[in-house]
C-alpha atoms as a PDB file:
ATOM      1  CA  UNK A   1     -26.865  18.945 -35.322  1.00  0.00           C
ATOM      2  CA  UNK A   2     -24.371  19.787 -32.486  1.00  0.00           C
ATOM      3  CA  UNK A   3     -20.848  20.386 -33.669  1.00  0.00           C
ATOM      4  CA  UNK A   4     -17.995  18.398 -32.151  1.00  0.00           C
ATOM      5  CA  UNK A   5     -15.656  20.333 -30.575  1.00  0.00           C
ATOM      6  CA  UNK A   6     -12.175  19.884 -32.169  1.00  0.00           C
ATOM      7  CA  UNK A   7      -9.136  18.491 -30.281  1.00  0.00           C
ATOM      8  CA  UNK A   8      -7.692  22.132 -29.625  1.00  0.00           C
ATOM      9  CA  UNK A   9     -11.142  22.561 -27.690  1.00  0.00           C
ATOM     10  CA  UNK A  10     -10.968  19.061 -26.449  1.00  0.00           C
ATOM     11  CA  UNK A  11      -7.589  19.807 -24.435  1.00  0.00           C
ATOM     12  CA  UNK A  12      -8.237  22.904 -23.120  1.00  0.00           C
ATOM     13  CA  UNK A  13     -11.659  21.804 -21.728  1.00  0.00           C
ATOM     14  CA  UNK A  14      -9.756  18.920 -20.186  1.00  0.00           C
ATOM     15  CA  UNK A  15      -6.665  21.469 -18.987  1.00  0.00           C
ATOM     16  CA  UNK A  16      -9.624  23.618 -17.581  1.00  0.00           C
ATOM     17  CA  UNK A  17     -11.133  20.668 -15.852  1.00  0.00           C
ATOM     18  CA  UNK A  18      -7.593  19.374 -14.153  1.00  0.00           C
ATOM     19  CA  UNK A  19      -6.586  22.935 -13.236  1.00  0.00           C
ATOM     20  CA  UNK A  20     -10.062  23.299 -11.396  1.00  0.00           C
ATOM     21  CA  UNK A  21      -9.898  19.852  -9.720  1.00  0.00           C
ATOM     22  CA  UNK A  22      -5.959  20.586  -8.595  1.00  0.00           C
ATOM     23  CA  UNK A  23      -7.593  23.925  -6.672  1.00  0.00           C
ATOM     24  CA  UNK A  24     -10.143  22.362  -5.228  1.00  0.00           C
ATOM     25  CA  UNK A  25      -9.467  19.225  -4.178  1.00  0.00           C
ATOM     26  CA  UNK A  26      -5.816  18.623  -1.690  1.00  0.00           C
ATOM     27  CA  UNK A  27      -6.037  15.213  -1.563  1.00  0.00           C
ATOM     28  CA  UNK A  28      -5.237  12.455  -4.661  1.00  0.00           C
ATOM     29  CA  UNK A  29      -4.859   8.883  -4.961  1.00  0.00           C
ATOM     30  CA  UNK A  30      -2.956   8.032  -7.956  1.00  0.00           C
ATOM     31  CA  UNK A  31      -4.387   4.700  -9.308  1.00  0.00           C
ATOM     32  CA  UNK A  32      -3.128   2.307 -12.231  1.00  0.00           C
ATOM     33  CA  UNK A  33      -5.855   0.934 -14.392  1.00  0.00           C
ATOM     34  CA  UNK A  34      -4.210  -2.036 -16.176  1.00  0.00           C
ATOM     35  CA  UNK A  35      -7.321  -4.143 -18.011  1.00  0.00           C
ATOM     36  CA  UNK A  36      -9.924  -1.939 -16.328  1.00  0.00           C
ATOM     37  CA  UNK A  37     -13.002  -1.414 -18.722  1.00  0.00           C
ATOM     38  CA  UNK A  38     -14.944   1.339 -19.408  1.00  0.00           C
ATOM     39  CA  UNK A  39     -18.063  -0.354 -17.816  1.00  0.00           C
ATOM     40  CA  UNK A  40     -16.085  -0.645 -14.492  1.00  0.00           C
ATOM     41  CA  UNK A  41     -14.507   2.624 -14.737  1.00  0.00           C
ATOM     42  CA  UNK A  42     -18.241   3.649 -14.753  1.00  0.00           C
ATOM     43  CA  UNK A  43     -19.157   1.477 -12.054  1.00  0.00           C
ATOM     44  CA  UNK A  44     -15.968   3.188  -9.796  1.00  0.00           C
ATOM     45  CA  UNK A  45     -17.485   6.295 -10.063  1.00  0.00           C
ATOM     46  CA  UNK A  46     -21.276   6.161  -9.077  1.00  0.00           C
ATOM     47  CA  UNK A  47     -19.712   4.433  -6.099  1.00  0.00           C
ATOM     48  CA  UNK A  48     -17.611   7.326  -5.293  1.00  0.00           C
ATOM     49  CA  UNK A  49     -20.175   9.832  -6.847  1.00  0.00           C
ATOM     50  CA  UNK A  50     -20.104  12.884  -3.820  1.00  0.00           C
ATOM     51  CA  UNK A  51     -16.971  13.652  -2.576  1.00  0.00           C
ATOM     52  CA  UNK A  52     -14.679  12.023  -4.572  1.00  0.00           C
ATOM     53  CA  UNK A  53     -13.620  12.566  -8.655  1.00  0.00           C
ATOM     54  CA  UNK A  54     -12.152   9.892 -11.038  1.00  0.00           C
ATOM     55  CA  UNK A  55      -9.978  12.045 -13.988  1.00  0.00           C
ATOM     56  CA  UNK A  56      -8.169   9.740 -16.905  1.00  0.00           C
ATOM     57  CA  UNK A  57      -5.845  10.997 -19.692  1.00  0.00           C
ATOM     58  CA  UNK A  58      -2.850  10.977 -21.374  1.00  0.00           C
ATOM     59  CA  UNK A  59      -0.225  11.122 -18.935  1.00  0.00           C
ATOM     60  CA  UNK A  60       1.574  14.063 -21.068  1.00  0.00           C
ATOM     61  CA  UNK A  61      -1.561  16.453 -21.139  1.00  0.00           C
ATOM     62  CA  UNK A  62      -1.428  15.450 -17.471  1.00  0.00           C
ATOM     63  CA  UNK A  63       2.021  16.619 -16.842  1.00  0.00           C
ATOM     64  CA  UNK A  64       1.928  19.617 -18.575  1.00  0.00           C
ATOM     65  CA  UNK A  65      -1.194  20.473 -17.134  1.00  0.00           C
ATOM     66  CA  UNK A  66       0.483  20.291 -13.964  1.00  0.00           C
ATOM     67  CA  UNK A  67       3.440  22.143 -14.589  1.00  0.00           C
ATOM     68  CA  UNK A  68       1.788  25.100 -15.910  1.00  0.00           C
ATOM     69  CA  UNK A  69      -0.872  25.471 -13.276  1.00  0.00           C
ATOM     70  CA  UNK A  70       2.016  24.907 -10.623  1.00  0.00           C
ATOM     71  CA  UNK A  71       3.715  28.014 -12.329  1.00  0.00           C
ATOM     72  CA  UNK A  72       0.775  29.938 -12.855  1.00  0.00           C
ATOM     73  CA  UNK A  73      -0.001  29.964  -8.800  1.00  0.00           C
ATOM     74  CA  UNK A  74       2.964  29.388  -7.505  1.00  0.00           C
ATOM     75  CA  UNK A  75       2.129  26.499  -6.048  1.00  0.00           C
ATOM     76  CA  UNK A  76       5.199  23.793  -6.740  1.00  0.00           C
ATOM     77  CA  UNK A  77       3.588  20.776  -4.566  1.00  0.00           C
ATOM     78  CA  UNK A  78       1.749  19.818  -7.594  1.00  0.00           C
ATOM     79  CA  UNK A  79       5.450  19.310  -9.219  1.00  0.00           C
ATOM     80  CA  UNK A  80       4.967  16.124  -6.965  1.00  0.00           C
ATOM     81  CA  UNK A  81       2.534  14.496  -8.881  1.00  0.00           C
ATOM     82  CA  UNK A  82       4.424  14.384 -12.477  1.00  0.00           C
ATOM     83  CA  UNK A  83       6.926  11.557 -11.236  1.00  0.00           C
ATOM     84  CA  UNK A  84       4.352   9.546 -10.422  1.00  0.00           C
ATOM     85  CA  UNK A  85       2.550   9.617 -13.649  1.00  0.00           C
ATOM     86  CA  UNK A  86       3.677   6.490 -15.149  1.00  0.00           C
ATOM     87  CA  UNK A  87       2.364   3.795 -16.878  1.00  0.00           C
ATOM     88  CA  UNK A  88      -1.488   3.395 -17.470  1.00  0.00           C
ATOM     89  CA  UNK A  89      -2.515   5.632 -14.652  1.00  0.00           C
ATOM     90  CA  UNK A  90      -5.844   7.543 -13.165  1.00  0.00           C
ATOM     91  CA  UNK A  91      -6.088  10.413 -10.577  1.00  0.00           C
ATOM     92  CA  UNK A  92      -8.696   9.723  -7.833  1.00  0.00           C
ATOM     93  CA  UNK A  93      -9.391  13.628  -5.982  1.00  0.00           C
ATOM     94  CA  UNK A  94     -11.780  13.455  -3.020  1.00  0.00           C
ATOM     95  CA  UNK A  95     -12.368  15.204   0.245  1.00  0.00           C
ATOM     96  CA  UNK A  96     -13.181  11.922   1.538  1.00  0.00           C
ATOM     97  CA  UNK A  97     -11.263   9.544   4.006  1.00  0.00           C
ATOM     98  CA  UNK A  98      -8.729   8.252   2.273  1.00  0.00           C
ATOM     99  CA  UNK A  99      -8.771   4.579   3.764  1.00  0.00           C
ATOM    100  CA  UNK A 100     -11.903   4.746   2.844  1.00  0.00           C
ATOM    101  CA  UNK A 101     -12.018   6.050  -0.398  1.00  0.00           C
ATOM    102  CA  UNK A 102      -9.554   3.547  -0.887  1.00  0.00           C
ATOM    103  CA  UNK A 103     -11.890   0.234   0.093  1.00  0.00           C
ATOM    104  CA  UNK A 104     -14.185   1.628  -1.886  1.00  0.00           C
ATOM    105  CA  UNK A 105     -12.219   1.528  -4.786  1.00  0.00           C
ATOM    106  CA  UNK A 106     -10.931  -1.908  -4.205  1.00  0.00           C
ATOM    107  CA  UNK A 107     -14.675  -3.200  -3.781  1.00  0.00           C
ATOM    108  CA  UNK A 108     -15.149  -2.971  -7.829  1.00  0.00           C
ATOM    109  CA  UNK A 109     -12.434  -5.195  -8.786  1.00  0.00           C
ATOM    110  CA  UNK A 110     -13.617  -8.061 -11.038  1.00  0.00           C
ATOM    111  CA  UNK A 111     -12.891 -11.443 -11.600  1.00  0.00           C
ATOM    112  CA  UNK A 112     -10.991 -12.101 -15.543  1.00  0.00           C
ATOM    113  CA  UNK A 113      -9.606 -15.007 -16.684  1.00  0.00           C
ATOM    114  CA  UNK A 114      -5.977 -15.625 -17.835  1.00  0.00           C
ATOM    115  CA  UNK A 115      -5.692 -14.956 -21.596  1.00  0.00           C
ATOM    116  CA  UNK A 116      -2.683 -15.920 -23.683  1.00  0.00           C
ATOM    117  CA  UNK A 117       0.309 -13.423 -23.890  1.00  0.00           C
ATOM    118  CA  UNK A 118      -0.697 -11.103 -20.559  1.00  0.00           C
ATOM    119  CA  UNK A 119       1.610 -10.803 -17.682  1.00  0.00           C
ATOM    120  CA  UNK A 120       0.643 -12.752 -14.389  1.00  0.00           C
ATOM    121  CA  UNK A 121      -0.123 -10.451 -11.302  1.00  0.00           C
ATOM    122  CA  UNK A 122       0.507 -13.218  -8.913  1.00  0.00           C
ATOM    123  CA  UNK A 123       1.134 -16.469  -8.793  1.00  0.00           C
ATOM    124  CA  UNK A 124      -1.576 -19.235  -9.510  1.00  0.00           C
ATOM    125  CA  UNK A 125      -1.775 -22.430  -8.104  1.00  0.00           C
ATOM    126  CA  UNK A 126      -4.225 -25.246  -9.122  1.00  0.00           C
ATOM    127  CA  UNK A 127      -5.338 -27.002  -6.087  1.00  0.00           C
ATOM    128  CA  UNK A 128      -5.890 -30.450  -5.808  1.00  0.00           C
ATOM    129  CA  UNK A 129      -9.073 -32.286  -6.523  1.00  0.00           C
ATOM    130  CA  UNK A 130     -11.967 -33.635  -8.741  1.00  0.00           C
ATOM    131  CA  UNK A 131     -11.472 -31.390 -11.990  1.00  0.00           C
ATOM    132  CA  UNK A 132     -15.025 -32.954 -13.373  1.00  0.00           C
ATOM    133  CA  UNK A 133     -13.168 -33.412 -16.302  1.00  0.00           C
ATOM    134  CA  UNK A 134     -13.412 -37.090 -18.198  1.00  0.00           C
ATOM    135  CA  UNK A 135     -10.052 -38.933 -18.420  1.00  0.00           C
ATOM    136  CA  UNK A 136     -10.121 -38.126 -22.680  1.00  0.00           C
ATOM    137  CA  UNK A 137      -9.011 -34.495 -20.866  1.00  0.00           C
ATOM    138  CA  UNK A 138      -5.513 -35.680 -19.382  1.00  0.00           C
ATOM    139  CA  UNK A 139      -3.818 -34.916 -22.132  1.00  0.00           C
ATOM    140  CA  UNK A 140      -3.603 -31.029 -20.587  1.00  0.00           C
ATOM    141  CA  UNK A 141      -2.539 -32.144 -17.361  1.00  0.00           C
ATOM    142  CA  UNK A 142       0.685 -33.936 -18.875  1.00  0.00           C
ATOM    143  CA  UNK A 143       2.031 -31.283 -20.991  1.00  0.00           C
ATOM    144  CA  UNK A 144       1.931 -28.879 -17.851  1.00  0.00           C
ATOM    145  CA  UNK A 145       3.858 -31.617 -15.817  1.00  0.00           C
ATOM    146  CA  UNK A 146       0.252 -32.087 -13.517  1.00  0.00           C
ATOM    147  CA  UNK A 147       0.009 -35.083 -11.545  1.00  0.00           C
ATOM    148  CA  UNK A 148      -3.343 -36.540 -11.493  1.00  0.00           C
ATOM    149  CA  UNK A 149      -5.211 -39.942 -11.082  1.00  0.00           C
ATOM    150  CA  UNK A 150      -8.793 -41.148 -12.392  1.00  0.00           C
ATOM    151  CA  UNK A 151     -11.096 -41.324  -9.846  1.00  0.00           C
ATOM    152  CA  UNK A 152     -14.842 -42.156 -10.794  1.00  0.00           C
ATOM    153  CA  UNK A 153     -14.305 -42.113 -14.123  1.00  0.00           C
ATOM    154  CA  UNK A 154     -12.883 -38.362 -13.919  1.00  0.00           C
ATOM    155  CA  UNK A 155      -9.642 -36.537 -13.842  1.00  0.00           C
ATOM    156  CA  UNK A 156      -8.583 -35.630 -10.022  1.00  0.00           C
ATOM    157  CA  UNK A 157      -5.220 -33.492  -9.399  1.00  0.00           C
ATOM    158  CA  UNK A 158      -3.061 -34.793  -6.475  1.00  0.00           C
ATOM    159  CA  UNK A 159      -1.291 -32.271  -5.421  1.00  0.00           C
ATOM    160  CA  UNK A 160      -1.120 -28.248  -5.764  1.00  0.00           C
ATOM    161  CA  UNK A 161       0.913 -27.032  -8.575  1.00  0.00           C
ATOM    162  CA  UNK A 162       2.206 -23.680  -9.546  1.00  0.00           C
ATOM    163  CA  UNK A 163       1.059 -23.258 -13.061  1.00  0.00           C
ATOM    164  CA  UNK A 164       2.039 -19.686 -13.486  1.00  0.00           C
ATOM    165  CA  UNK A 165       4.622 -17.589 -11.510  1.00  0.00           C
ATOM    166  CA  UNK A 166       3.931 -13.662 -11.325  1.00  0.00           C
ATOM    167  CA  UNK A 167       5.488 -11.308 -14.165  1.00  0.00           C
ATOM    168  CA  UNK A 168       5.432 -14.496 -16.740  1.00  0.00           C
ATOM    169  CA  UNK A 169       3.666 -14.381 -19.678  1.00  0.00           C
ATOM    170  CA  UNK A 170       0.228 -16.646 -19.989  1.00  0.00           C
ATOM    171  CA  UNK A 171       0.805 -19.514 -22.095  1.00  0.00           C
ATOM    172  CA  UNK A 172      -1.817 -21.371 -24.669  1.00  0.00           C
ATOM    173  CA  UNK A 173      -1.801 -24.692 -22.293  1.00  0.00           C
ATOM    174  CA  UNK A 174      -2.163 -23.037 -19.404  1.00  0.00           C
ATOM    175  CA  UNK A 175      -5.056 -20.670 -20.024  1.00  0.00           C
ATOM    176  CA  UNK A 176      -6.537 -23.169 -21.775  1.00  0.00           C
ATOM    177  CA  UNK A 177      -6.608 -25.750 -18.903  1.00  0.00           C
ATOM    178  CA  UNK A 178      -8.025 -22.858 -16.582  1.00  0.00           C
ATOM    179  CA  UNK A 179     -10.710 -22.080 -18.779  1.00  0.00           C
ATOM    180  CA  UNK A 180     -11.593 -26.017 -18.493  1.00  0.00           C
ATOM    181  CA  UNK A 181     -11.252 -26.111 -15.069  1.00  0.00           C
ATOM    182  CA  UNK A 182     -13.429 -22.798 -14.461  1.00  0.00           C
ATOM    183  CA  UNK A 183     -10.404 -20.745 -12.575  1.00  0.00           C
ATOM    184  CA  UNK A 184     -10.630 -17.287 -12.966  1.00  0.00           C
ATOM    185  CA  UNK A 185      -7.518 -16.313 -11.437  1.00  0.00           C
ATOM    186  CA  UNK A 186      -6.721 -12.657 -11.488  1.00  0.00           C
ATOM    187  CA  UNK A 187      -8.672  -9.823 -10.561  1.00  0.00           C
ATOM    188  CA  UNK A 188      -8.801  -5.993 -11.798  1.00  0.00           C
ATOM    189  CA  UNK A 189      -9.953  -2.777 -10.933  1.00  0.00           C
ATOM    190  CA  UNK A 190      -8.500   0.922 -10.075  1.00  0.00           C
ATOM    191  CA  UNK A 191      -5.262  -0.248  -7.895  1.00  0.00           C
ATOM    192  CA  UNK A 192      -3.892   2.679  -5.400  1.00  0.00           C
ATOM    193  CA  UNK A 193       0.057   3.029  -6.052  1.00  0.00           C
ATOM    194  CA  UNK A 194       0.410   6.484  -4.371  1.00  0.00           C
ATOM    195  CA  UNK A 195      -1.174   9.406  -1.865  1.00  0.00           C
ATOM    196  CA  UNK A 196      -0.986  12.869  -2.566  1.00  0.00           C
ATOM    197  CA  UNK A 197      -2.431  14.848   0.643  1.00  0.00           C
ATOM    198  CA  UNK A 198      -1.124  18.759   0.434  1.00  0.00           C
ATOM    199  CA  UNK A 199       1.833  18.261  -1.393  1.00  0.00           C
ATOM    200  CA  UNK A 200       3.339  15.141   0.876  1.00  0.00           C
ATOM    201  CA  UNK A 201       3.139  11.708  -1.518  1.00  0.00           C
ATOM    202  CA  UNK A 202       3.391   8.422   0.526  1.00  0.00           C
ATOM    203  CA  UNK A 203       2.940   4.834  -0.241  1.00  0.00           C
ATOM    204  CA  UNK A 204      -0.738   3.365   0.433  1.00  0.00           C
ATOM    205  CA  UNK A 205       0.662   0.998   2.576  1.00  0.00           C
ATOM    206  CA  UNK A 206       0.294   4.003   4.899  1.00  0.00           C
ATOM    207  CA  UNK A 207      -3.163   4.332   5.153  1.00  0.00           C
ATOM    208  CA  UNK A 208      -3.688   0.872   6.748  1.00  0.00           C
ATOM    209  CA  UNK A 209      -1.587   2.124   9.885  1.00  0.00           C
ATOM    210  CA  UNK A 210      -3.873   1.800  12.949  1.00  0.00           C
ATOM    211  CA  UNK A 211      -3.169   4.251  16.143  1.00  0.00           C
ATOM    212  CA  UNK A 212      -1.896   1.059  18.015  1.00  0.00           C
ATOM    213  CA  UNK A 213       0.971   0.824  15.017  1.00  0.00           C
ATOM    214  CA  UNK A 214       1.867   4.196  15.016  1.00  0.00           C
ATOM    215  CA  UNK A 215       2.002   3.876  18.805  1.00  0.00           C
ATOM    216  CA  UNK A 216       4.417   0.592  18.537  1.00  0.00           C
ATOM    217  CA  UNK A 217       6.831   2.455  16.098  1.00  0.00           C
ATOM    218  CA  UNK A 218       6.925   5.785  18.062  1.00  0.00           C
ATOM    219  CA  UNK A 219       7.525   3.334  21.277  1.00  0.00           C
ATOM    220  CA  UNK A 220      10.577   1.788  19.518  1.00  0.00           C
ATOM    221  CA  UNK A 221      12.062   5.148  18.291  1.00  0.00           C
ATOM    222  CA  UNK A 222      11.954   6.401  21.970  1.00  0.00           C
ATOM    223  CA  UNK A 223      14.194   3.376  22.854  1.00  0.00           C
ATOM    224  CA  UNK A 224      16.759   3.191  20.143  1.00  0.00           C
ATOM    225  CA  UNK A 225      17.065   7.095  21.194  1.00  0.00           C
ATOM    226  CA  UNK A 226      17.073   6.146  24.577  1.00  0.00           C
ATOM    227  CA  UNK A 227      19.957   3.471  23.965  1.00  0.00           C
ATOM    228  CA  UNK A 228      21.981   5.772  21.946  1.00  0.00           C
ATOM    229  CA  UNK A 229      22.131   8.495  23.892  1.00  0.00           C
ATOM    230  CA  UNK A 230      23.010   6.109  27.432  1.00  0.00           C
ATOM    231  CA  UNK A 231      26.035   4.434  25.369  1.00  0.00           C
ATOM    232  CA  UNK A 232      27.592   7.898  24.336  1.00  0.00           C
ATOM    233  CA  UNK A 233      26.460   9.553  27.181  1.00  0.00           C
ATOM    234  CA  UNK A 234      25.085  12.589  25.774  1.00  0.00           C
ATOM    235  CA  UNK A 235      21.733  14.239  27.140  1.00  0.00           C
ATOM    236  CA  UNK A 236      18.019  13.547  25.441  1.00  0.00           C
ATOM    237  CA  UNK A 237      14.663  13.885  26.985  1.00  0.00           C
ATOM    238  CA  UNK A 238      13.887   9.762  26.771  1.00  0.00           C
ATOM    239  CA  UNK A 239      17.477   9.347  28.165  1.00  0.00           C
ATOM    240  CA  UNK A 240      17.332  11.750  31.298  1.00  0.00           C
ATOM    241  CA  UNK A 241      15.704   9.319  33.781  1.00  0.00           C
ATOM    242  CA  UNK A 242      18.027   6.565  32.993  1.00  0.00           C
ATOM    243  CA  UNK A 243      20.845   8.972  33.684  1.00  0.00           C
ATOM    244  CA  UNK A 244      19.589  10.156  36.839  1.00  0.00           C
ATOM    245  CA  UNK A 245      18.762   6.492  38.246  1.00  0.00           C
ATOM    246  CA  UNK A 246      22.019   5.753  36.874  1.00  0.00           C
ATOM    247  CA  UNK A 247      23.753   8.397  38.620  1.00  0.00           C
ATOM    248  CA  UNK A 248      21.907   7.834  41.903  1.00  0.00           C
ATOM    249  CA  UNK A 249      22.877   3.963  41.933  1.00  0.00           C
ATOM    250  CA  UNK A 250      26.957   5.170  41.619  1.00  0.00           C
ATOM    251  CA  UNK A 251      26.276   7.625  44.715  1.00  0.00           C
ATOM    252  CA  UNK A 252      24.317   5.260  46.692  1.00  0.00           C
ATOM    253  CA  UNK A 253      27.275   2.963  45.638  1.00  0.00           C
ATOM    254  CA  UNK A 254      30.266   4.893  47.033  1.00  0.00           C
ATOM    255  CA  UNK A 255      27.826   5.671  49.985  1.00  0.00           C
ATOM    256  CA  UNK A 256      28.163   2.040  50.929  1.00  0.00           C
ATOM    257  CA  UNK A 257      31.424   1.939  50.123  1.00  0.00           C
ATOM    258  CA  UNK A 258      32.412   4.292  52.834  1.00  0.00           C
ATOM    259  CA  UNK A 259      31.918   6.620  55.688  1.00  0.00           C
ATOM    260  CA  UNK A 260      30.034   8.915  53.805  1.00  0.00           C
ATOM    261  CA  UNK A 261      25.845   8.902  54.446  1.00  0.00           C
ATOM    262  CA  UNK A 262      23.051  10.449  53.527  1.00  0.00           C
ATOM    263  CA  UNK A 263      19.278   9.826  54.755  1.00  0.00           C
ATOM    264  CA  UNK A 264      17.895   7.956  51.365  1.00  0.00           C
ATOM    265  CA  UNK A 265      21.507   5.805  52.149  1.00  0.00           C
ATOM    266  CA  UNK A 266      20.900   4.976  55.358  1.00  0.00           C
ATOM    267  CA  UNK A 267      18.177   2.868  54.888  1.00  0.00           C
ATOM    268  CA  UNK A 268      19.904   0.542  52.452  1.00  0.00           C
ATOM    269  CA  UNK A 269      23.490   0.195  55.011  1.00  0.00           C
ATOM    270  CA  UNK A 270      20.939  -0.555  57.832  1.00  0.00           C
ATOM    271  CA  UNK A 271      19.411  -2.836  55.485  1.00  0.00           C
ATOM    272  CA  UNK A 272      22.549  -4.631  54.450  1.00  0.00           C
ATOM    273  CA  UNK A 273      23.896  -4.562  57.799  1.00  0.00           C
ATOM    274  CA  UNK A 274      20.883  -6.842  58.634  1.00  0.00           C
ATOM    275  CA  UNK A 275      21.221  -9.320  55.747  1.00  0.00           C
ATOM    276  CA  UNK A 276      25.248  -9.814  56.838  1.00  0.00           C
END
């Protein structure tokens, strides 16, 4: 009979496993995994099985981890990782694409229903229509304030209604008249709050910038540079052609102003001497 190995063993054989993980791998994806079972968790990671590695735990054997493999190398970018350890939480390491590690990930979220007492994600609204229900049923629809009408000898909802609004609690009427009407309305899986990539941690939101957005941001830095630096009049690269266009229009302007000429001014006095 094999002998279980004892908790001592069991931490240091996870400590060994993080610490390896942290060396090898320079890219993370810190994930929460609110209501995510075991059987999904398994599912996440034959999907990502090859370049990528799914690691749960205890967020304090995380953190110390951490801390003492960051002193132990030297390396204090993994010190950035321990803020964002909170909460029910998963590291994702690959040497993948992260955009498209990501997708991945978000391809094994599941359908639940609402059950009494959790939190709402987001907001659900019943639409309107034939529920299929029989009109004994309406006795739901009028505690939650529903407006409906019998229609062929069933229940029909007139219009949309927002049963539940997101961060309140599920009650009994409502998750019962979900479960009646067939509405699974939230969905779990691994969900992506943060990117580590060689000590730099940014929001996901990041990794759906295309080149075309990056383009349109740098595009409107360049300007508000360019307009700062015209209305104080001090020097940048994306101001110096407006200067010198600038500057050229207030010669050419006191060149038509008065006696004095040059070659490039000439044309416009002989041009203006036409048009008077």
């Amino acid at each position: 009979m094999a002998v279980k190995p004892s908790k001592t063993e069991k931490k240091a054989a996870y400590d060994q496993k993080l610490c390896q993980l942290l060396d090898e791998y320079t890219q993370i994806l810190v994930a929460s995994a609110d209501n995510v079972g075991s059987n999904q968790l398994q599912n996440i990671r034959k999907g990502l099985r090859g370049d990528s590695v799914v690691l749960m735990g205890k967020n304090t054997m995380m953190k110390r981890s951490i801390r003492l493999h960051a002193e132990k190398t030297g390396n204090k970018a993994f010190l950035n990782l321990i803020p964002l350890l909170v909460g029910n939480v998963g590291l994702i390491f690959t040497k993948g694409d992260l955009k498209e590690v990501s997708e991945e990930v978000a391809k094994y979220k599941v359908g639940a229903p609402a059950r009494v007492g959790l939190i709402a994600p987001i907001d659900v609204v019943v639409p309107p229509g034939n529920t299929g229900l029989d009109p004994s049923q309406t006795s739901f629809f009028q505690v939650l304030n529903i407006p409906t009408k019998i229609n062929k000898g069933t229940v029909e909802i007139i219009t949309p209604v927002e049963l539940i609004k997101k961060g309140e609690k599920v009650g009994s009427s409502e998750a019962a008249l979900l479960a009646k009407l067939g509405i699974r309305p939230f969905s779990y899986g691994l969900n992506i709050l943060s990117v580590y990539d060689n000590g730099s941690v940014f929001s996901p939101e990041v990794l759906d910038l295309t080149e075309d957005d990056l383009m349109e941001k740098f595009v409107s830095g360049v300007s508000m540079v360019t307009a700062l630096s015209l209305a104080v009049s001090y020097p940048t690269l994306a101001a110096a052609p407006h200067m010198f266009v600038n500057a050229y229009k207030n010669v050419l302007a006191v060149a038509v102003a008065t006696e004095y000429s040059y070659p490039q001014a000439e044309q416009v006095k002989e041009y203006l001497k036409n048009k008077l």
